[in-house]
Structure formats: structure tokens, C-alpha cells
mmCIF file of C-alpha atoms and ligand atoms in Angstrom:
data_model
loop_
_atom_site.group_PDB
_atom_site.id
_atom_site.type_symbol
_atom_site.label_atom_id
_atom_site.label_comp_id
_atom_site.label_asym_id
_atom_site.label_seq_id
_atom_site.Cartn_x
_atom_site.Cartn_y
_atom_site.Cartn_z
ATOM 1 C CA UNK A 132 74.374 86.769 112.307
ATOM 2 C CA UNK A 133 70.994 88.512 112.401
ATOM 3 C CA UNK A 134 70.517 91.209 109.782
ATOM 4 C CA UNK A 135 70.199 94.007 112.350
ATOM 5 C CA UNK A 136 73.084 92.961 114.573
ATOM 6 C CA UNK A 137 76.173 93.709 112.541
ATOM 7 C CA UNK A 138 78.986 91.327 111.736
ATOM 8 C CA UNK A 139 81.408 89.686 114.137
ATOM 9 C CA UNK A 140 84.781 89.767 112.405
ATOM 10 C CA UNK A 141 88.010 88.017 113.365
ATOM 11 C CA UNK A 142 91.447 89.137 112.209
ATOM 12 C CA UNK A 143 93.747 86.124 111.935
ATOM 13 C CA UNK A 144 97.320 87.323 112.280
ATOM 14 C CA UNK A 145 97.648 90.732 113.905
ATOM 15 C CA UNK A 146 101.133 91.749 112.870
ATOM 16 C CA UNK A 147 102.036 94.724 110.675
ATOM 17 C CA UNK A 148 99.128 94.442 108.229
ATOM 18 C CA UNK A 149 96.534 92.629 110.367
ATOM 19 C CA UNK A 150 96.644 95.427 112.946
ATOM 20 C CA UNK A 151 95.706 97.918 110.192
ATOM 21 C CA UNK A 152 92.656 95.755 109.395
ATOM 22 C CA UNK A 153 91.720 95.833 113.109
ATOM 23 C CA UNK A 154 91.875 99.636 113.147
ATOM 24 C CA UNK A 155 89.820 99.851 109.956
ATOM 25 C CA UNK A 156 87.187 97.273 110.943
ATOM 26 C CA UNK A 157 86.605 98.967 114.293
ATOM 27 C CA UNK A 158 85.606 102.126 112.447
ATOM 28 C CA UNK A 159 82.997 100.437 110.236
ATOM 29 C CA UNK A 160 79.292 100.568 110.982
ATOM 30 C CA UNK A 161 78.641 97.062 109.619
ATOM 31 C CA UNK A 162 80.861 95.542 112.324
ATOM 32 C CA UNK A 163 79.494 94.748 115.779
ATOM 33 C CA UNK A 164 82.593 92.997 117.194
ATOM 34 C CA UNK A 165 86.222 92.518 116.272
ATOM 35 C CA UNK A 166 88.498 89.842 117.669
ATOM 36 C CA UNK A 167 92.173 89.150 117.072
ATOM 37 C CA UNK A 168 93.493 85.634 116.569
ATOM 38 C CA UNK A 169 97.242 85.198 116.877
ATOM 39 C CA UNK A 170 99.431 82.640 118.698
ATOM 40 C CA UNK A 171 101.815 85.423 119.746
ATOM 41 C CA UNK A 172 100.939 86.943 123.165
ATOM 42 C CA UNK A 173 103.092 89.916 122.257
ATOM 43 C CA UNK A 174 101.276 90.611 118.965
ATOM 44 C CA UNK A 175 97.823 90.262 120.549
ATOM 45 C CA UNK A 176 98.899 92.428 123.470
ATOM 46 C CA UNK A 177 100.139 95.167 121.135
ATOM 47 C CA UNK A 178 96.657 95.368 119.590
ATOM 48 C CA UNK A 179 94.542 95.004 122.732
ATOM 49 C CA UNK A 180 96.543 97.705 124.538
ATOM 50 C CA UNK A 181 95.460 100.179 121.838
ATOM 51 C CA UNK A 182 91.948 98.741 121.349
ATOM 52 C CA UNK A 183 90.837 97.311 124.727
ATOM 53 C CA UNK A 184 87.365 96.282 123.477
ATOM 54 C CA UNK A 185 88.875 93.804 121.017
ATOM 55 C CA UNK A 186 88.553 90.146 122.094
ATOM 56 C CA UNK A 187 91.501 87.800 121.668
ATOM 57 C CA UNK A 188 92.088 84.142 120.814
ATOM 58 C CA UNK A 189 95.241 82.130 120.278
ATOM 59 C CA UNK A 190 93.885 79.942 117.471
ATOM 60 C CA UNK A 191 91.250 80.210 114.770
ATOM 61 C CA UNK A 192 89.632 77.030 116.144
ATOM 62 C CA UNK A 193 88.859 78.779 119.470
ATOM 63 C CA UNK A 194 87.212 81.718 117.700
ATOM 64 C CA UNK A 195 85.020 79.725 115.300
ATOM 65 C CA UNK A 196 81.426 79.909 116.479
ATOM 66 C CA UNK A 197 82.023 83.487 117.673
ATOM 67 C CA UNK A 198 82.600 85.045 114.235
ATOM 68 C CA UNK A 199 80.735 85.534 110.939
ATOM 69 C CA UNK A 200 83.741 86.571 108.857
ATOM 70 C CA UNK A 201 87.539 86.596 109.038
ATOM 71 C CA UNK A 202 90.373 88.599 107.566
ATOM 72 C CA UNK A 203 93.434 86.374 107.201
ATOM 73 C CA UNK A 204 96.644 88.380 107.529
ATOM 74 C CA UNK A 205 98.968 85.569 108.609
ATOM 75 C CA UNK A 206 102.099 84.550 106.632
ATOM 76 C CA UNK A 207 101.203 83.418 103.061
ATOM 77 C CA UNK A 208 101.925 79.699 103.569
ATOM 78 C CA UNK A 209 99.164 79.655 106.213
ATOM 79 C CA UNK A 210 96.537 81.329 104.005
ATOM 80 C CA UNK A 211 95.088 78.115 102.537
ATOM 81 C CA UNK A 212 94.863 75.998 105.722
ATOM 82 C CA UNK A 213 93.371 78.886 107.722
ATOM 83 C CA UNK A 214 90.915 79.847 104.972
ATOM 84 C CA UNK A 215 89.799 76.227 104.482
ATOM 85 C CA UNK A 216 89.229 75.865 108.232
ATOM 86 C CA UNK A 217 87.096 79.016 108.295
ATOM 87 C CA UNK A 218 85.152 78.071 105.151
ATOM 88 C CA UNK A 219 84.416 74.595 106.555
ATOM 89 C CA UNK A 220 82.620 76.371 109.429
ATOM 90 C CA UNK A 221 80.592 78.620 107.088
ATOM 91 C CA UNK A 222 82.706 81.711 107.846
ATOM 92 C CA UNK A 223 83.234 84.320 105.077
ATOM 93 C CA UNK A 224 86.894 84.972 104.232
ATOM 94 C CA UNK A 225 88.972 87.938 103.124
ATOM 95 C CA UNK A 226 92.501 86.606 102.666
ATOM 96 C CA UNK A 227 95.495 88.847 102.212
ATOM 97 C CA UNK A 228 97.636 88.735 99.086
ATOM 98 C CA UNK A 229 98.813 86.399 97.705
ATOM 99 C CA UNK A 230 95.651 84.256 97.837
ATOM 100 C CA UNK A 231 97.918 81.218 98.288
ATOM 101 C CA UNK A 232 101.507 80.259 97.507
ATOM 102 C CA UNK A 233 100.401 77.608 94.960
ATOM 103 C CA UNK A 234 97.681 77.355 92.317
ATOM 104 C CA UNK A 235 96.621 74.008 93.773
ATOM 105 C CA UNK A 236 95.904 75.540 97.191
ATOM 106 C CA UNK A 237 94.186 78.549 95.616
ATOM 107 C CA UNK A 238 91.920 76.268 93.590
ATOM 108 C CA UNK A 239 91.008 74.311 96.714
ATOM 109 C CA UNK A 240 90.034 77.574 98.438
ATOM 110 C CA UNK A 241 87.892 78.775 95.515
ATOM 111 C CA UNK A 242 86.122 75.409 95.243
ATOM 112 C CA UNK A 243 85.530 75.123 98.989
ATOM 113 C CA UNK A 244 84.051 78.639 99.200
ATOM 114 C CA UNK A 245 81.780 77.964 96.235
ATOM 115 C CA UNK A 246 80.563 74.705 97.760
ATOM 116 C CA UNK A 247 79.961 76.272 101.169
ATOM 117 C CA UNK A 248 78.277 79.342 99.645
ATOM 118 C CA UNK A 249 80.510 81.784 101.504
ATOM 119 C CA UNK A 250 82.297 84.906 100.235
ATOM 120 C CA UNK A 251 85.979 84.484 99.365
ATOM 121 C CA UNK A 252 87.843 87.688 98.607
ATOM 122 C CA UNK A 253 91.556 88.452 98.237
ATOM 123 C CA UNK A 254 93.188 91.611 99.601
ATOM 124 C CA UNK A 255 94.397 93.113 96.312
ATOM 125 C CA UNK A 256 94.397 96.493 97.977
ATOM 126 C CA UNK A 257 95.416 98.475 94.901
ATOM 127 C CA UNK A 258 92.192 97.505 93.142
ATOM 128 C CA UNK A 259 90.546 99.748 95.750
ATOM 129 C CA UNK A 260 92.876 102.695 95.056
ATOM 130 C CA UNK A 261 91.459 105.703 93.215
ATOM 131 C CA UNK A 262 94.747 106.207 91.298
ATOM 132 C CA UNK A 263 94.487 102.683 89.875
ATOM 133 C CA UNK A 264 90.849 103.328 88.923
ATOM 134 C CA UNK A 265 92.074 106.414 87.058
ATOM 135 C CA UNK A 266 94.751 104.406 85.193
ATOM 136 C CA UNK A 267 92.129 101.885 84.163
ATOM 137 C CA UNK A 268 89.748 104.528 82.911
ATOM 138 C CA UNK A 269 92.536 106.196 80.870
ATOM 139 C CA UNK A 270 93.234 102.867 79.162
ATOM 140 C CA UNK A 271 89.534 102.246 78.569
ATOM 141 C CA UNK A 272 89.054 105.719 77.041
ATOM 142 C CA UNK A 273 92.164 105.303 74.873
ATOM 143 C CA UNK A 274 93.684 108.544 76.286
ATOM 144 C CA UNK A 275 97.235 107.318 75.737
ATOM 145 C CA UNK A 276 96.804 106.377 72.082
ATOM 146 C CA UNK A 277 98.358 103.064 71.177
ATOM 147 C CA UNK A 278 99.619 101.506 74.409
ATOM 148 C CA UNK A 279 103.335 100.766 73.895
ATOM 149 C CA UNK A 280 104.368 99.236 77.247
ATOM 150 C CA UNK A 281 103.947 99.367 81.046
ATOM 151 C CA UNK A 282 106.579 99.391 83.794
ATOM 152 C CA UNK A 283 106.116 98.868 87.502
ATOM 153 C CA UNK A 284 108.713 99.196 90.257
ATOM 154 C CA UNK A 285 108.264 98.188 93.909
ATOM 155 C CA UNK A 286 111.679 98.572 95.505
ATOM 156 C CA UNK A 287 113.032 99.212 98.987
ATOM 157 C CA UNK A 288 115.409 97.912 101.602
ATOM 158 C CA UNK A 289 112.350 95.810 102.377
ATOM 159 C CA UNK A 290 111.255 93.365 105.048
ATOM 160 C CA UNK A 291 112.523 89.891 104.153
ATOM 161 C CA UNK A 292 109.663 87.400 104.567
ATOM 162 C CA UNK A 293 110.264 83.976 106.095
ATOM 163 C CA UNK A 294 108.104 81.833 103.883
ATOM 164 C CA UNK A 295 107.911 83.414 100.416
ATOM 165 C CA UNK A 296 110.336 85.170 98.079
ATOM 166 C CA UNK A 297 110.062 88.717 96.759
ATOM 167 C CA UNK A 298 107.965 87.562 93.774
ATOM 168 C CA UNK A 299 105.222 86.149 96.015
ATOM 169 C CA UNK A 300 105.531 89.018 98.506
ATOM 170 C CA UNK A 301 105.540 92.119 96.306
ATOM 171 C CA UNK A 302 104.588 91.149 92.740
ATOM 172 C CA UNK A 303 100.953 90.254 93.685
ATOM 173 C CA UNK A 304 100.371 94.015 93.938
ATOM 174 C CA UNK A 305 101.750 94.733 90.471
ATOM 175 C CA UNK A 306 100.154 91.762 88.735
ATOM 176 C CA UNK A 307 96.766 92.606 90.244
ATOM 177 C CA UNK A 308 97.160 96.257 89.167
ATOM 178 C CA UNK A 309 98.117 95.231 85.616
ATOM 179 C CA UNK A 310 95.307 92.672 85.304
ATOM 180 C CA UNK A 311 92.838 95.244 86.588
ATOM 181 C CA UNK A 312 94.067 98.173 84.484
ATOM 182 C CA UNK A 313 94.343 96.148 81.266
ATOM 183 C CA UNK A 314 91.199 94.112 81.960
ATOM 184 C CA UNK A 315 92.928 90.853 81.051
ATOM 185 C CA UNK A 316 95.531 88.354 82.262
ATOM 186 C CA UNK A 317 98.942 87.644 80.702
ATOM 187 C CA UNK A 318 99.492 84.871 78.187
ATOM 188 C CA UNK A 319 103.262 84.665 78.664
ATOM 189 C CA UNK A 320 105.543 85.107 81.675
ATOM 190 C CA UNK A 321 109.310 85.470 81.745
ATOM 191 C CA UNK A 322 111.232 86.084 84.946
ATOM 192 C CA UNK A 323 114.754 86.667 86.162
ATOM 193 C CA UNK A 324 115.524 86.661 89.871
ATOM 194 C CA UNK A 325 118.470 86.383 92.227
ATOM 195 C CA UNK A 326 119.211 85.399 95.821
ATOM 196 C CA UNK A 327 121.654 87.987 97.056
ATOM 197 C CA UNK A 328 121.502 88.534 100.811
ATOM 198 C CA UNK A 329 119.225 85.529 101.522
ATOM 199 C CA UNK A 330 120.454 81.956 101.035
ATOM 200 C CA UNK A 331 117.081 80.482 100.044
ATOM 201 C CA UNK A 332 114.701 83.206 98.869
ATOM 202 C CA UNK A 333 115.063 85.474 95.825
ATOM 203 C CA UNK A 334 115.280 89.077 97.006
ATOM 204 C CA UNK A 335 115.351 90.771 93.575
ATOM 205 C CA UNK A 336 113.301 89.843 90.503
ATOM 206 C CA UNK A 337 112.160 91.201 87.174
ATOM 207 C CA UNK A 338 109.075 89.789 85.491
ATOM 208 C CA UNK A 339 108.119 90.346 81.874
ATOM 209 C CA UNK A 340 104.451 89.725 81.155
ATOM 210 C CA UNK A 341 102.807 89.683 77.748
ATOM 211 C CA UNK A 342 99.149 90.669 77.575
ATOM 212 C CA UNK A 343 97.739 89.426 74.274
ATOM 213 C CA UNK A 344 94.755 91.665 74.817
ATOM 214 C CA UNK A 345 95.588 94.559 74.212
ATOM 215 C CA UNK A 346 98.955 93.306 72.884
ATOM 216 C CA UNK A 347 101.461 94.893 75.284
ATOM 217 C CA UNK A 348 104.413 93.912 77.419
ATOM 218 C CA UNK A 349 104.595 94.881 81.082
ATOM 219 C CA UNK A 350 107.830 94.860 83.083
ATOM 220 C CA UNK A 351 107.595 94.319 86.837
ATOM 221 C CA UNK A 352 110.638 95.054 89.005
ATOM 222 C CA UNK A 353 110.397 93.956 92.656
ATOM 223 C CA UNK A 354 113.177 94.161 95.219
ATOM 224 C CA UNK A 355 113.819 93.888 98.963
ATOM 225 C CA UNK A 356 117.385 94.992 98.282
ATOM 226 C CA UNK A 357 117.410 98.519 96.956
ATOM 227 C CA UNK A 358 118.603 101.711 98.679
ATOM 228 C CA UNK A 359 115.627 103.679 97.382
ATOM 229 C CA UNK A 360 111.956 103.197 98.161
ATOM 230 C CA UNK A 361 110.029 103.228 94.882
ATOM 231 C CA UNK A 362 106.336 102.500 94.280
ATOM 232 C CA UNK A 363 105.613 103.386 90.668
ATOM 233 C CA UNK A 364 103.501 102.373 87.718
ATOM 234 C CA UNK A 365 104.345 103.897 84.320
ATOM 235 C CA UNK A 366 102.261 103.522 81.176
ATOM 236 C CA UNK A 367 103.665 104.684 77.852
ATOM 237 C CA UNK A 368 101.462 105.260 74.835
ATOM 238 C CA UNK A 369 101.800 106.845 71.420
ATOM 239 C CA UNK A 370 99.965 110.038 72.520
ATOM 240 C CA UNK A 371 100.644 110.339 76.234
ATOM 241 C CA UNK A 372 102.618 108.846 79.105
ATOM 242 C CA UNK A 373 101.422 108.407 82.696
ATOM 243 C CA UNK A 374 103.257 107.918 85.974
ATOM 244 C CA UNK A 375 101.518 106.835 89.199
ATOM 245 C CA UNK A 376 103.874 107.484 92.112
ATOM 246 C CA UNK A 377 102.270 106.102 95.272
ATOM 247 C CA UNK A 378 104.843 107.742 97.540
ATOM 248 C CA UNK A 379 103.769 111.265 96.592
ATOM 249 C CA UNK A 380 101.536 112.975 99.140
ATOM 250 C CA UNK A 381 99.695 114.712 96.295
ATOM 251 C CA UNK A 382 99.536 114.647 92.492
ATOM 252 C CA UNK A 383 100.172 110.916 92.548
ATOM 253 C CA UNK A 384 99.135 110.487 88.935
ATOM 254 C CA UNK A 385 100.769 112.684 86.305
ATOM 255 C CA UNK A 386 99.840 112.566 82.644
ATOM 256 C CA UNK A 387 102.662 113.772 80.401
ATOM 257 C CA UNK A 388 101.569 115.070 77.011
ATOM 258 C CA UNK A 389 104.800 113.850 75.449
ATOM 259 C CA UNK A 390 105.527 111.735 72.426
ATOM 260 C CA UNK A 391 108.080 110.678 69.873
ATOM 261 C CA UNK A 392 107.355 110.008 66.211
ATOM 262 C CA UNK A 393 109.619 108.523 63.562
ATOM 263 C CA UNK A 394 110.008 111.033 60.704
ATOM 264 C CA UNK A 395 110.817 108.491 58.075
ATOM 265 C CA UNK A 396 110.170 104.832 57.575
ATOM 266 C CA UNK A 397 113.903 104.293 58.142
ATOM 267 C CA UNK A 398 114.787 104.066 54.459
ATOM 268 C CA UNK A 399 116.524 107.477 54.435
ATOM 269 C CA UNK A 400 119.257 107.101 57.044
ATOM 270 C CA UNK A 401 120.535 110.698 56.552
ATOM 271 C CA UNK A 402 117.259 112.314 57.725
ATOM 272 C CA UNK A 403 116.684 113.250 61.405
ATOM 273 C CA UNK A 404 114.911 110.079 62.475
ATOM 274 C CA UNK A 405 112.681 111.180 65.368
ATOM 275 C CA UNK A 406 110.441 114.136 66.179
ATOM 276 C CA UNK A 407 109.816 114.958 69.856
ATOM 277 C CA UNK A 408 106.651 116.551 71.275
ATOM 278 C CA UNK A 409 106.697 118.172 74.728
ATOM 279 C CA UNK A 410 103.344 119.319 76.099
ATOM 280 C CA UNK A 411 101.644 119.923 79.452
ATOM 281 C CA UNK A 412 101.808 117.731 82.511
ATOM 282 C CA UNK A 413 98.352 117.269 84.030
ATOM 283 C CA UNK A 414 97.503 115.681 87.360
ATOM 284 C CA UNK A 415 93.909 114.399 87.447
ATOM 285 C CA UNK A 416 91.752 114.802 90.547
ATOM 286 C CA UNK A 417 91.675 111.614 92.630
ATOM 287 C CA UNK A 418 89.212 110.801 95.353
ATOM 288 C CA UNK A 419 90.988 110.646 98.711
ATOM 289 C CA UNK A 420 89.945 107.239 99.986
ATOM 290 C CA UNK A 421 91.931 104.922 102.169
ATOM 291 C CA UNK A 422 92.107 101.812 99.934
ATOM 292 C CA UNK A 423 92.142 99.405 102.890
ATOM 293 C CA UNK A 424 88.941 100.924 104.218
ATOM 294 C CA UNK A 425 87.242 100.741 100.810
ATOM 295 C CA UNK A 426 88.397 97.104 100.544
ATOM 296 C CA UNK A 427 87.157 96.089 104.017
ATOM 297 C CA UNK A 428 83.845 97.873 103.477
ATOM 298 C CA UNK A 429 83.423 96.139 100.133
ATOM 299 C CA UNK A 430 84.108 92.754 101.760
ATOM 300 C CA UNK A 431 81.467 93.315 104.439
ATOM 301 C CA UNK A 432 79.011 94.600 101.862
ATOM 302 C CA UNK A 433 79.556 91.433 99.804
ATOM 303 C CA UNK A 434 79.044 89.254 102.912
ATOM 304 C CA UNK A 435 75.777 91.044 103.717
ATOM 305 C CA UNK A 436 74.376 91.209 100.190
ATOM 306 C CA UNK A 437 75.872 88.158 98.468
ATOM 307 C CA UNK A 438 77.527 90.440 95.849
ATOM 308 C CA UNK A 439 80.591 88.908 94.184
ATOM 309 C CA UNK A 440 83.720 90.800 95.293
ATOM 310 C CA UNK A 441 85.720 92.761 92.739
ATOM 311 C CA UNK A 442 88.832 90.882 93.882
ATOM 312 C CA UNK A 443 87.135 87.510 94.324
ATOM 313 C CA UNK A 444 88.864 84.157 94.824
ATOM 314 C CA UNK A 445 89.063 83.588 91.066
ATOM 315 C CA UNK A 446 90.904 86.868 90.439
ATOM 316 C CA UNK A 447 93.237 85.993 93.336
ATOM 317 C CA UNK A 448 93.869 82.674 91.617
ATOM 318 C CA UNK A 449 94.645 84.430 88.299
ATOM 319 C CA UNK A 450 97.412 86.332 90.088
ATOM 320 C CA UNK A 451 98.782 83.164 91.725
ATOM 321 C CA UNK A 452 98.886 81.501 88.279
ATOM 322 C CA UNK A 453 101.170 84.323 87.102
ATOM 323 C CA UNK A 454 103.360 84.120 90.233
ATOM 324 C CA UNK A 455 103.716 80.354 89.927
ATOM 325 C CA UNK A 456 104.568 80.733 86.221
ATOM 326 C CA UNK A 457 107.154 83.388 87.152
ATOM 327 C CA UNK A 458 108.681 81.042 89.713
ATOM 328 C CA UNK A 459 108.976 78.334 87.045
ATOM 329 C CA UNK A 460 110.303 80.764 84.453
ATOM 330 C CA UNK A 461 112.934 81.934 86.956
ATOM 331 C CA UNK A 462 113.985 78.437 88.057
ATOM 332 C CA UNK A 463 114.085 76.864 84.596
ATOM 333 C CA UNK A 464 115.060 79.893 82.503
ATOM 334 C CA UNK A 465 112.080 79.465 80.180
ATOM 335 C CA UNK A 466 109.136 81.572 79.026
ATOM 336 C CA UNK A 467 105.944 80.084 80.475
ATOM 337 C CA UNK A 468 102.700 80.259 78.497
ATOM 338 C CA UNK A 469 99.350 80.779 80.203
ATOM 339 C CA UNK A 470 95.784 80.909 78.907
ATOM 340 C CA UNK A 471 95.651 84.747 78.934
ATOM 341 C CA UNK A 472 92.041 85.893 79.054
ATOM 342 C CA UNK A 473 89.827 88.888 79.497
ATOM 343 C CA UNK A 474 89.093 89.481 83.149
ATOM 344 C CA UNK A 475 85.478 89.178 84.012
ATOM 345 C CA UNK A 476 85.056 92.069 86.421
ATOM 346 C CA UNK A 477 82.413 91.884 89.105
ATOM 347 C CA UNK A 478 80.557 95.041 90.101
ATOM 348 C CA UNK A 479 83.025 97.033 92.144
ATOM 349 C CA UNK A 480 83.177 99.925 94.573
ATOM 350 C CA UNK A 481 84.672 102.001 91.828
ATOM 351 C CA UNK A 482 83.405 104.911 89.766
ATOM 352 C CA UNK A 483 84.357 102.865 86.690
ATOM 353 C CA UNK A 484 82.048 99.996 87.447
ATOM 354 C CA UNK A 485 78.273 99.700 87.146
ATOM 355 C CA UNK A 486 76.701 101.688 89.994
ATOM 356 C CA UNK A 487 75.508 98.635 91.925
ATOM 357 C CA UNK A 488 77.786 99.108 94.886
ATOM 358 C CA UNK A 489 76.657 100.790 98.057
ATOM 359 C CA UNK A 490 80.159 101.298 99.400
ATOM 360 C CA UNK A 491 80.658 104.752 100.822
ATOM 361 C CA UNK A 492 84.061 106.261 100.264
ATOM 362 C CA UNK A 493 85.106 108.413 103.201
ATOM 363 C CA UNK A 494 87.261 111.440 102.541
ATOM 364 C CA UNK A 495 90.737 111.195 104.031
ATOM 365 C CA UNK A 496 93.762 113.413 104.074
ATOM 366 C CA UNK A 497 96.701 112.657 101.767
ATOM 367 C CA UNK A 498 98.768 111.660 104.808
ATOM 368 C CA UNK A 499 96.167 109.133 105.955
ATOM 369 C CA UNK A 500 95.964 107.687 102.471
ATOM 370 C CA UNK A 501 99.759 107.442 102.322
ATOM 371 C CA UNK A 502 99.902 105.578 105.636
ATOM 372 C CA UNK A 503 98.323 102.404 104.280
ATOM 373 C CA UNK A 504 100.813 101.900 101.464
ATOM 374 C CA UNK A 505 103.067 98.975 102.341
HETATM 375 N N1 NAD B 12 97.556 94.234 101.030
HETATM 376 C C1 NAD B 12 98.689 94.798 101.392
HETATM 377 O O1 NAD B 12 99.007 95.918 100.975
HETATM 378 C C2 NAD B 12 99.602 94.073 102.342
HETATM 379 C C3 NAD B 12 100.653 94.759 102.973
HETATM 380 C C4 NAD B 12 101.467 94.044 103.856
HETATM 381 C C5 NAD B 12 101.246 92.693 104.089
HETATM 382 N N2 NAD B 12 100.218 92.062 103.452
HETATM 383 C C6 NAD B 12 99.959 90.623 103.674
HETATM 384 O O2 NAD B 12 99.491 90.443 105.011
HETATM 385 C C7 NAD B 12 99.933 89.192 105.512
HETATM 386 C C8 NAD B 12 100.694 89.403 106.824
HETATM 387 O O3 NAD B 12 101.826 90.198 106.567
HETATM 388 P P1 NAD B 12 102.515 91.052 107.732
HETATM 389 O O4 NAD B 12 103.519 91.918 107.075
HETATM 390 O O5 NAD B 12 101.474 91.666 108.588
HETATM 391 O O6 NAD B 12 103.281 89.892 108.548
HETATM 392 P P2 NAD B 12 103.641 89.884 110.106
HETATM 393 O O7 NAD B 12 104.736 88.885 110.246
HETATM 394 O O8 NAD B 12 103.869 91.267 110.601
HETATM 395 O O9 NAD B 12 102.328 89.308 110.798
HETATM 396 C C9 NAD B 12 101.916 87.986 110.661
HETATM 397 C C10 NAD B 12 101.195 87.594 111.953
HETATM 398 O O10 NAD B 12 100.622 86.287 111.788
HETATM 399 C C11 NAD B 12 100.718 85.631 113.035
HETATM 400 N N3 NAD B 12 100.532 84.190 112.870
HETATM 401 C C12 NAD B 12 101.445 83.221 112.609
HETATM 402 N N4 NAD B 12 100.850 82.016 112.591
HETATM 403 C C13 NAD B 12 99.537 82.220 112.842
HETATM 404 C C14 NAD B 12 98.414 81.351 112.966
HETATM 405 N N5 NAD B 12 98.518 80.030 112.800
HETATM 406 N N6 NAD B 12 97.208 81.910 113.247
HETATM 407 C C15 NAD B 12 97.077 83.234 113.413
HETATM 408 N N7 NAD B 12 98.114 84.090 113.309
HETATM 409 C C16 NAD B 12 99.323 83.593 113.020
HETATM 410 C C17 NAD B 12 102.100 86.042 113.557
HETATM 411 O O11 NAD B 12 102.224 85.807 114.961
HETATM 412 C C18 NAD B 12 102.119 87.514 113.182
HETATM 413 O O12 NAD B 12 101.611 88.330 114.208
HETATM 414 C C19 NAD B 12 100.783 88.557 104.407
HETATM 415 O O13 NAD B 12 99.989 87.685 103.660
HETATM 416 C C20 NAD B 12 101.202 89.745 103.551
HETATM 417 O O14 NAD B 12 101.445 89.406 102.213
HETATM 418 C C21 NAD B 12 99.392 92.716 102.613
#
């Protein structure tokens, strides 16, 4: 790639999510060419009919030599082999969530990228969502008082995946949100899950994560088997409570000035035990950015400048460590301990981060922002 020529980007896997990357990449100034790489004639055809200037290849091997960077949006069990193939040819990689289905594969990807000196980023799309930035800044400012607990719910009559269970499919979003918002990683993971409609893969699961720093539990409920579509993050503190509802077209984040205080220390059992406070509900202003566009722009900016991505390979690996621990906790019925640690955040395309980023955030309508949410 010559500096003035723009990047040639391949999208490996152009199904549901890969085709959204194609649409986004085609609209970015930093991109000179986009190609799709997919063994399915039907999937490639569906993209090239809409975007005739997109080139197509059946395998990554055929496209190598024609591309500077790839977005890997193939099924999760193919993430590591495809990423390693690209990295071995000096191609920069943005790989969709989860980074890999095992820690071992994720580590191999991180090490290979480091050795080759190429960018490795993971598609933790919510880390590029203005509502999640707002949640993080509320926690950092201490707006909620003492943080009591967090709850996330990602439920639907969802698409059953072929190669990973609901924990590896949906929980990467919630774990990446929690790690980002709390600025640390969990030190203990418990998990319950069940195979209901699928003989081999868990379709419902509940994770319980303990974050030593700042000392809170987070509950993560993921399901492909629920009549109601829910995409929510709730944070409850001693002063305020917050709900982020990603399905709302507007006012996605609502801060409830509500609280409950114990009136006695519990010694006097005849006294009314709790006092309730009901105040205003405020919805903070959020920038209307399409998270996928912010993410893709950030990736290309990192490729061009050598900046470390906000959601780099290491942060992708932190999430896989939690997922793998959850899988073990679920299979063996044990609580799994992890070396919980503060997350070392790279400069990010976020108003909360040091202003080193040059990513431009385009204004989009609420409907366009809603469209990306899987
Ligand atoms: N970040 C997000 O919000 C988000 C949302 C949805 C999906 N995803 C992720 O995107 C990835 C793809 O998910 P999807 O829902 O689009 O799946 P999909 O099944 O719709 O698409 C996968 C595509 O990969 C292709 N493929 C299979 N083997 C391939 C190979 N060897 N080389 C190239 N392509 C190959 C398939 O033909 C298919 O077109 C998954 O990792 C998923 O977790 C991320």
C-alpha cells in the first residue's frame, strides 16, 4: 500500500454481518478497494448484486497479495486459521467477536500479529457505541454512588449458530461491555447453562462475574430461546440506577434518580426497615454514530498510523478467557478463578479517551444506528 493510495480491504465471510462491513467499508475514504471472500457463490452473489464494484474470491489464499487488510466475519471456529493465514502474509486483521473459540488459539493470534508487526483488532462493536461510552463515564465520575451490581440481558428467539453455543455467540458483547465500563476484568466466573432445543449446544446461559476492582458482581443472561427480544444493560448504585436499552430508537440510556436506604442497622425489627427515594429520570444526550462505522474507521486508522486499537487482540483474549472459564464453570459446576486485572486501555475513538484519535464520527439517524444492532 502506498500512503496516498488508500487501503485494499477484504471481507472474509460475507453473510449477515460481513455484508454490513462491506457496506460500511465502501463508504470510507481510507478504502480504495473492497473485495469479498466467501466459498458460497450465493453469499458472494448477494453482495456483488448490490455492490457491483466489489471484487470476489472463493478463498482467502486467492485474495492474498491483492489486499492490505481483512475483516474476518466467518464462523468463529474459522477465526484463528483465517487470521493466522492473513497475518503470515503481512495483512492487518480485524476479526469479529469472539476473537477465537479457545484461549490457546487467541494467544497464537496475538503472538503472530506481534511478531509480524501487523494490527490485530477484535470486533467488540459495543466499545464503539456512544451509550457504552456514557455508561463508562458515569462509573468513572462516580455518578451512581457505590456501585451495587450490574445486569445484562441479550435475549431473543435467536439464530442458532452451528459451531459455538450461546455463551460464545452472545456473551462476548456483554463481557466486552462490562470490561470496558468497569475498566477491569473479572476474577471469578460462575455459569449455568442448558441445552433445550439443541442437542449439542447450550441455548440459554447465565453468567455471574465478580470484578474485584471495583468489587461488584455482574449477571449476564444470554438466550437464543426467549419469546422477547431484549438488549439491556442495567447498573444499580447507591445514588442512582441506569438502564441502557439498545432497542429503543431514542433515549436509550435512562438515569433513574432512585434509591433505597435502610433506616436502621437491623437491630430494631419493629421499625420500618427501608426508605425509598423517587426522583427524576434523565436521558443524557448521546452522539448518533453507527458503532460499526466507528469501529471500521478506527481499524483503518490504526493500520495507517500504527496506533494500538482500543479493542486490540489482547482485550479480545481477555474476553475469551472469561468465555472459556464460563464454559468450564458450566460443564463442571464450579466457580473458576481468573487473574482479574485493570484493563490497560489504548487511546480510543471515544470522547472519554485521550484526544489522540483522528476518527471522525458521522451523524446518523436513530433508525440507522438501530439497524446495526445484532
Ligand atoms: N459484532 C457484532 O455485533 C456481530 C453481529 C453478528 C455476527 N457477528 C460475528 O460475525 C461472524 C459471522 O457471523 P454471521 O452472523 O454473519 O454468520 P453467517 O453464517 O451469516 O456468515 C458467515 C459467512 O462465512 C462464510 N464462510 C464459511 N467458511 C468460510 C471460509 N473458509 N472463508 C470465507 N468465508 C467463509 C459463509 O459462507 C457465510 O457466508 C461471527 O464471528 C459472529 O460472531 C458479530
